[in-house]
mmCIF file of C-alpha atoms in Angstrom:
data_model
loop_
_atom_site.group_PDB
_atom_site.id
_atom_site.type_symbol
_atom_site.label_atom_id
_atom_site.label_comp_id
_atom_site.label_asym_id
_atom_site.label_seq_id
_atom_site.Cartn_x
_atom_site.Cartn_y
_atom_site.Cartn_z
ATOM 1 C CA UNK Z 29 -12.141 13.369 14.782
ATOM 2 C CA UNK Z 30 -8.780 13.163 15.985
ATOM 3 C CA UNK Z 31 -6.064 13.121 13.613
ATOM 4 C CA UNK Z 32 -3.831 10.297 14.250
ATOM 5 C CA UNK Z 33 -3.873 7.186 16.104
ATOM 6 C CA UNK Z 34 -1.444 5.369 17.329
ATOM 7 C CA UNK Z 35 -1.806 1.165 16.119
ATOM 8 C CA UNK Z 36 -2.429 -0.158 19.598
ATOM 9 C CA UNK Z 37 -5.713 1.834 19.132
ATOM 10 C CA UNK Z 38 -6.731 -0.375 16.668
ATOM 11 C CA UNK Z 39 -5.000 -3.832 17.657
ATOM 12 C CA UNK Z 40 -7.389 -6.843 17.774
ATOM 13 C CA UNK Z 41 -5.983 -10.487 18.865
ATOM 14 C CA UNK Z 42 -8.414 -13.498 18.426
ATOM 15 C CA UNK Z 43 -6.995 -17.135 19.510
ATOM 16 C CA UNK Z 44 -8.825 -19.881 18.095
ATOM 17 C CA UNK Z 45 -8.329 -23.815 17.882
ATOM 18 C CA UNK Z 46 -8.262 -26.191 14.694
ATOM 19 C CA UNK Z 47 -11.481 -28.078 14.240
ATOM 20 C CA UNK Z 48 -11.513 -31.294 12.313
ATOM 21 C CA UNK Z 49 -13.596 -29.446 9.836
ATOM 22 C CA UNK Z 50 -10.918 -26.887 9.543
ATOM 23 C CA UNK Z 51 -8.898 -29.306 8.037
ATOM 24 C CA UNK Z 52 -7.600 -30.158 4.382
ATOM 25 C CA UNK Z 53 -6.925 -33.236 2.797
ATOM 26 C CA UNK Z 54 -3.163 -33.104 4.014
ATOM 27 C CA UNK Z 55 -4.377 -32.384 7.797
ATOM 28 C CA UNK Z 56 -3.360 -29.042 7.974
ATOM 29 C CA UNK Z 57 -5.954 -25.871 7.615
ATOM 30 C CA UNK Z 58 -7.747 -24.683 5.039
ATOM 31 C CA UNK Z 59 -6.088 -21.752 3.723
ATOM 32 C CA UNK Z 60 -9.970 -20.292 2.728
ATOM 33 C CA UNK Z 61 -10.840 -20.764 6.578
ATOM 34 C CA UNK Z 62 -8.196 -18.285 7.393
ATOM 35 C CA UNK Z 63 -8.291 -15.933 5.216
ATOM 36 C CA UNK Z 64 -11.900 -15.715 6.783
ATOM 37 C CA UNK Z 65 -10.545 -15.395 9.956
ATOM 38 C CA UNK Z 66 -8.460 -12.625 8.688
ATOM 39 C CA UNK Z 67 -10.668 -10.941 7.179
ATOM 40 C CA UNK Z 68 -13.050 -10.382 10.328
ATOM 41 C CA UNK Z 69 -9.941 -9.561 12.364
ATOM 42 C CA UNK Z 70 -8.996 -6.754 9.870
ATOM 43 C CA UNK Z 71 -12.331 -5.681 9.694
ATOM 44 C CA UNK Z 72 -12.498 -4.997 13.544
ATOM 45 C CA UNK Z 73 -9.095 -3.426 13.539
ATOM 46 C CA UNK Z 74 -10.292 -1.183 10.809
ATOM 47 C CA UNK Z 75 -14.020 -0.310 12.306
ATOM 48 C CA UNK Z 76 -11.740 0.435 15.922
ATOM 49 C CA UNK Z 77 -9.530 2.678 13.942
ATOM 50 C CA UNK Z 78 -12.256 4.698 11.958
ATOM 51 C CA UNK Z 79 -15.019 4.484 14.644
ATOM 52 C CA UNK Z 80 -17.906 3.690 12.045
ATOM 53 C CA UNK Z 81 -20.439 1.614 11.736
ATOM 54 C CA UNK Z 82 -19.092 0.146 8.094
ATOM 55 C CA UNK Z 83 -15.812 -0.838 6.644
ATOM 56 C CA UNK Z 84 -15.516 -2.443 3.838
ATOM 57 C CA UNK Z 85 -12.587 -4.913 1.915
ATOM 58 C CA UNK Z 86 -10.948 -2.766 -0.682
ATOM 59 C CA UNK Z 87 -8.477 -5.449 -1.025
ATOM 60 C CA UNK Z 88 -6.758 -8.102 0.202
ATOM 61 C CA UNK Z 89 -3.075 -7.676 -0.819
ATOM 62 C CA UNK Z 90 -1.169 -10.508 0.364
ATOM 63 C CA UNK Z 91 -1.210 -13.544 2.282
ATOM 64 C CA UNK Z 92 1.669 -15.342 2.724
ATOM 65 C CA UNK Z 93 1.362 -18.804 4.026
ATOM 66 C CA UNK Z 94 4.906 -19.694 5.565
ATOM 67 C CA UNK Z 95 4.188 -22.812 7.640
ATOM 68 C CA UNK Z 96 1.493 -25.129 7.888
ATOM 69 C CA UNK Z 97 -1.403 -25.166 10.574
ATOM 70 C CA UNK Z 98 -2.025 -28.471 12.100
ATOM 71 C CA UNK Z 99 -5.039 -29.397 14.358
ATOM 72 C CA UNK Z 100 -2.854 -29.993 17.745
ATOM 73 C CA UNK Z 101 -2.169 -26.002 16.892
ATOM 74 C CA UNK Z 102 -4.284 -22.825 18.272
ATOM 75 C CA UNK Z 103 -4.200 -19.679 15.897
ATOM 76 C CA UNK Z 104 -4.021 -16.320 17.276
ATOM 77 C CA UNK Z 105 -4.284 -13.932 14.878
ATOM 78 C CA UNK Z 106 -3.026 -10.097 15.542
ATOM 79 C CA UNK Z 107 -4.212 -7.073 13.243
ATOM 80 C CA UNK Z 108 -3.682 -3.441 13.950
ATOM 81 C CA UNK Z 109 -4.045 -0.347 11.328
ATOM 82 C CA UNK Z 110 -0.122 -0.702 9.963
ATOM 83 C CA UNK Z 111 -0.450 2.246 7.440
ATOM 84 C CA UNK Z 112 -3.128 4.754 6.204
ATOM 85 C CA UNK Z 113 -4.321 7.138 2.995
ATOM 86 C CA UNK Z 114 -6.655 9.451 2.815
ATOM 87 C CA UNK Z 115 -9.728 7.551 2.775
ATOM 88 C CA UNK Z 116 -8.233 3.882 3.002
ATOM 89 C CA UNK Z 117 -5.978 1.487 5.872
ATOM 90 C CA UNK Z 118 -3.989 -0.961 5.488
ATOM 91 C CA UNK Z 119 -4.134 -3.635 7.770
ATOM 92 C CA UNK Z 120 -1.376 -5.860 8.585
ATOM 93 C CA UNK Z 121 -2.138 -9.245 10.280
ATOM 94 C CA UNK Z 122 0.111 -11.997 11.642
ATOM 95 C CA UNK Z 123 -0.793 -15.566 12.288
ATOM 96 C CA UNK Z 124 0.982 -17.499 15.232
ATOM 97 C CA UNK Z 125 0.214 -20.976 15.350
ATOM 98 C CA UNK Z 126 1.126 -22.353 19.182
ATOM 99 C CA UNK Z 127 1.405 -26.340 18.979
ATOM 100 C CA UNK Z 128 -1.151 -26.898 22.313
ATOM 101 C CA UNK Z 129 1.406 -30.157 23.517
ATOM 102 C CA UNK Z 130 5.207 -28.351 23.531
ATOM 103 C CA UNK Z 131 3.890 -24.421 23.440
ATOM 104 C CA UNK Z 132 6.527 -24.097 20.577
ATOM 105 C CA UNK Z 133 4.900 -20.798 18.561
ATOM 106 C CA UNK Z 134 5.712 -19.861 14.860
ATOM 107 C CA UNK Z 135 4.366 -17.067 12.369
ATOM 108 C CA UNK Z 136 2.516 -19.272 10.198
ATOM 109 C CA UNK Z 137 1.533 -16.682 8.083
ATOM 110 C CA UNK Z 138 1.123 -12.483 7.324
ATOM 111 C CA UNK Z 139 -0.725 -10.240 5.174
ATOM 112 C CA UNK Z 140 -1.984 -7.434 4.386
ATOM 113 C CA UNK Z 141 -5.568 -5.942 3.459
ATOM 114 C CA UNK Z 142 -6.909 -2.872 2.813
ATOM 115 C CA UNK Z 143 -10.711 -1.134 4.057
ATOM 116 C CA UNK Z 144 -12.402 1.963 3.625
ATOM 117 C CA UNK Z 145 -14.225 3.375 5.656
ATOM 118 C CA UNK Z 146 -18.064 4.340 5.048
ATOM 119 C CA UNK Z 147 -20.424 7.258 6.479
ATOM 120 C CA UNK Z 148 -24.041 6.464 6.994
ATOM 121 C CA UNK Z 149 -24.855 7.249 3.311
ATOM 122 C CA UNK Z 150 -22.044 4.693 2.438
ATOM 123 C CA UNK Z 151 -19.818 7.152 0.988
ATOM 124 C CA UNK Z 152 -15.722 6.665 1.742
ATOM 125 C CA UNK Z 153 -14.936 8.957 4.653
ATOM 126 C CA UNK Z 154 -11.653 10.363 5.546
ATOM 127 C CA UNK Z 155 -9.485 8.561 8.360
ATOM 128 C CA UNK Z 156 -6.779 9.365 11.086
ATOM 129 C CA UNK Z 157 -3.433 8.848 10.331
ATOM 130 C CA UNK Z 158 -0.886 6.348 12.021
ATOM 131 C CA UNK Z 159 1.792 7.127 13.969
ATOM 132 C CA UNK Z 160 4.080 3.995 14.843
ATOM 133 C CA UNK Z 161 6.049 3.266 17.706
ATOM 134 C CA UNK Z 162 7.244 -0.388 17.872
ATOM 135 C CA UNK Z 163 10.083 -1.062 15.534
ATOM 136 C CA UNK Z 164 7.650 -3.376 13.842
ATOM 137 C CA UNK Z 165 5.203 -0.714 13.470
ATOM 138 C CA UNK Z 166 7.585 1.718 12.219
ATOM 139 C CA UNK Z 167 8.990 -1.029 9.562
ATOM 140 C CA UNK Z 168 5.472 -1.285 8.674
ATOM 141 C CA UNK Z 169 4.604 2.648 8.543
ATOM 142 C CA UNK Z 170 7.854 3.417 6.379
ATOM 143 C CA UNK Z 171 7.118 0.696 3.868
ATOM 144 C CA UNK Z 172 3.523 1.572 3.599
ATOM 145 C CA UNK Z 173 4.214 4.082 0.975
ATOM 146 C CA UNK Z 174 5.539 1.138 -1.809
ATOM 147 C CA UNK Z 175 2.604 -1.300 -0.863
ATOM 148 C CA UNK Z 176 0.085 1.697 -1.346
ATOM 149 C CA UNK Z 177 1.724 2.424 -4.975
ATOM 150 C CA UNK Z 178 1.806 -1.036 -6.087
ATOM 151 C CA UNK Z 179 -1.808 -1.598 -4.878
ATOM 152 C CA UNK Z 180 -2.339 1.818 -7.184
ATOM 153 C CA UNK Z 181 -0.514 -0.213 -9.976
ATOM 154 C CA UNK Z 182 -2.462 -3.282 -9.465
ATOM 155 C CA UNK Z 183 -5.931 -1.158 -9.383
ATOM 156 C CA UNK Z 184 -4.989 0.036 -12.408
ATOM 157 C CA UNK Z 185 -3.902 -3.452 -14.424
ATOM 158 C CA UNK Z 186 -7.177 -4.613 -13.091
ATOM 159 C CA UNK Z 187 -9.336 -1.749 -14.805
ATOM 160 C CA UNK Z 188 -7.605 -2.135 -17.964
ATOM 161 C CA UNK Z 189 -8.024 -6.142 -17.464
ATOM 162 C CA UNK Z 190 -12.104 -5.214 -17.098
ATOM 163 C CA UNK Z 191 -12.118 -3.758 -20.607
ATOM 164 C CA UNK Z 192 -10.964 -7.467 -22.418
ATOM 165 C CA UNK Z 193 -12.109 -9.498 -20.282
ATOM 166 C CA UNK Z 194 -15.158 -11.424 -22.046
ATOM 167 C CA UNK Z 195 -18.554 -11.115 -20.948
ATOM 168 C CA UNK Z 196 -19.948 -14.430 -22.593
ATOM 169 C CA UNK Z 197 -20.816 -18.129 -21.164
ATOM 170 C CA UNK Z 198 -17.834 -20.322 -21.647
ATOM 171 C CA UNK Z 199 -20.174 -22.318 -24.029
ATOM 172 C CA UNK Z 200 -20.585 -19.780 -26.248
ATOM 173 C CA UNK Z 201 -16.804 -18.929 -26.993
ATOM 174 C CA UNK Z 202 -16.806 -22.428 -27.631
ATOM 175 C CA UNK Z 203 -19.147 -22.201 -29.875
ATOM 176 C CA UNK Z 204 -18.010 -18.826 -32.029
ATOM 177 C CA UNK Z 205 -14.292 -20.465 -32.079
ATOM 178 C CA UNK Z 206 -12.710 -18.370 -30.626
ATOM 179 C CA UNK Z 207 -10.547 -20.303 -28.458
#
C-alpha cells in the first residue's frame, strides 16, 4: 500500500439540483437531505482514499449550515481526505450552492466526518497518510491534529454518557417517579 496520498487522490465533486421534495416548510432544503448527500460523498472520498470495499461513518463531526439552499440553486458538493490517523480519515466537505438564474455561488455549508476503513473480515485497517498541497489543504492538514483530539474528547464524554443513560421505556420512568 502506498504510504501517503496526496487529497486530489481522493477528491469527489457531485452537482445536484433542488427538487420540490427537497424542500422545507420555509422553501429552502432539508438540512437531513444533505447531510445524506454528504455522507455518500464522504464515503466515496474515503473508499478512493483507502481502496476497500467498506468504509464506514465513525462520525460525523460538524456541519455547519451558513446560508440557506433554495430550489432555483444547484448543490455541488466537494469532499477529499483533509486529515488522517492510523486507522481513521477525516473528511472535509464543502457545499456551494450556484443560484441557476445569476450563477452567483456561495459556501452554503462545511463539515467534517470521519470513516474507517474495513478489511474483508470487517476489521479497521490501517490507511495512507495525507500530504497537502493547496493552502486549503494545508489549513486543513495542520488543524487536523485539534479536531482529532476533541473527537477523542467527545468519544470519551459519550462512553461515560452510555453508563447513565437509562435503558427503560419512557412510560416506565413515568411510572417509578423518577422524573
Amino acid at each position: 500500500m502506498t504510504q501517503y496520498k496526496y487529497p486530489n487522490d481522493s477528491r469527489v465533486v457531485s452537482t445536484d439540483q433542488v427538487l420540490v421534495n427537497d424542500l422545507n416548510n420555509y422553501n429552502t432544503l432539508f438540512g437531513g437531505v444533505l447531510m445524506k448527500k454528504l455522507d455518500n460523498n464522504a464515503t466515496l472520498s474515503a473508499r478512493r482514499h483507502a481502496r476497500v470495499k467498506e468504509c464506514v461513518t465513525a462520525s460525523t463531526d460538524s456541519i455547519d449550515f451558513l446560508v440557506p439552499i433554495r430550489q432555483t440553486d444547484s448543490v455541488c458538493i466537494e469532499s477529499f481526505v483533509s486529515y488522517t490517523g492510523n486507522r481513521s480519515m477525516e473528511i472535509f466537505c464543502k457545499v456551494i450552492a450556484e443560484d441557476m438564474l445569476t450563477g452567483e455561488r456561495k459556501v452554503a455549508a462545511t463539515a467534517f466526518l470521519t470513516f474507517v476503513a474495513l478489511d474483508v473480515d470487517k476489521r479497521p485497517i490501517q490507511v495512507p497518510a495525507i500530504v497537502p498541497v493547496t493552502k486549503e489543504e494545508q489549513f486543513l492538514y495542520e488543524s487536523g491534529s485539534k479536531r482529532a483530539n476533541i473527537r477523542r474528547q467527545r468519544r470519551e464524554h459519550s462512553k461515560e454518557l452510555t453508563n447513565i443513560i437509562g435503558l427503560q421505556k419512557p412510560w416506565e420512568t413515568i411510572k417509578e417517579g423518577s422524573y
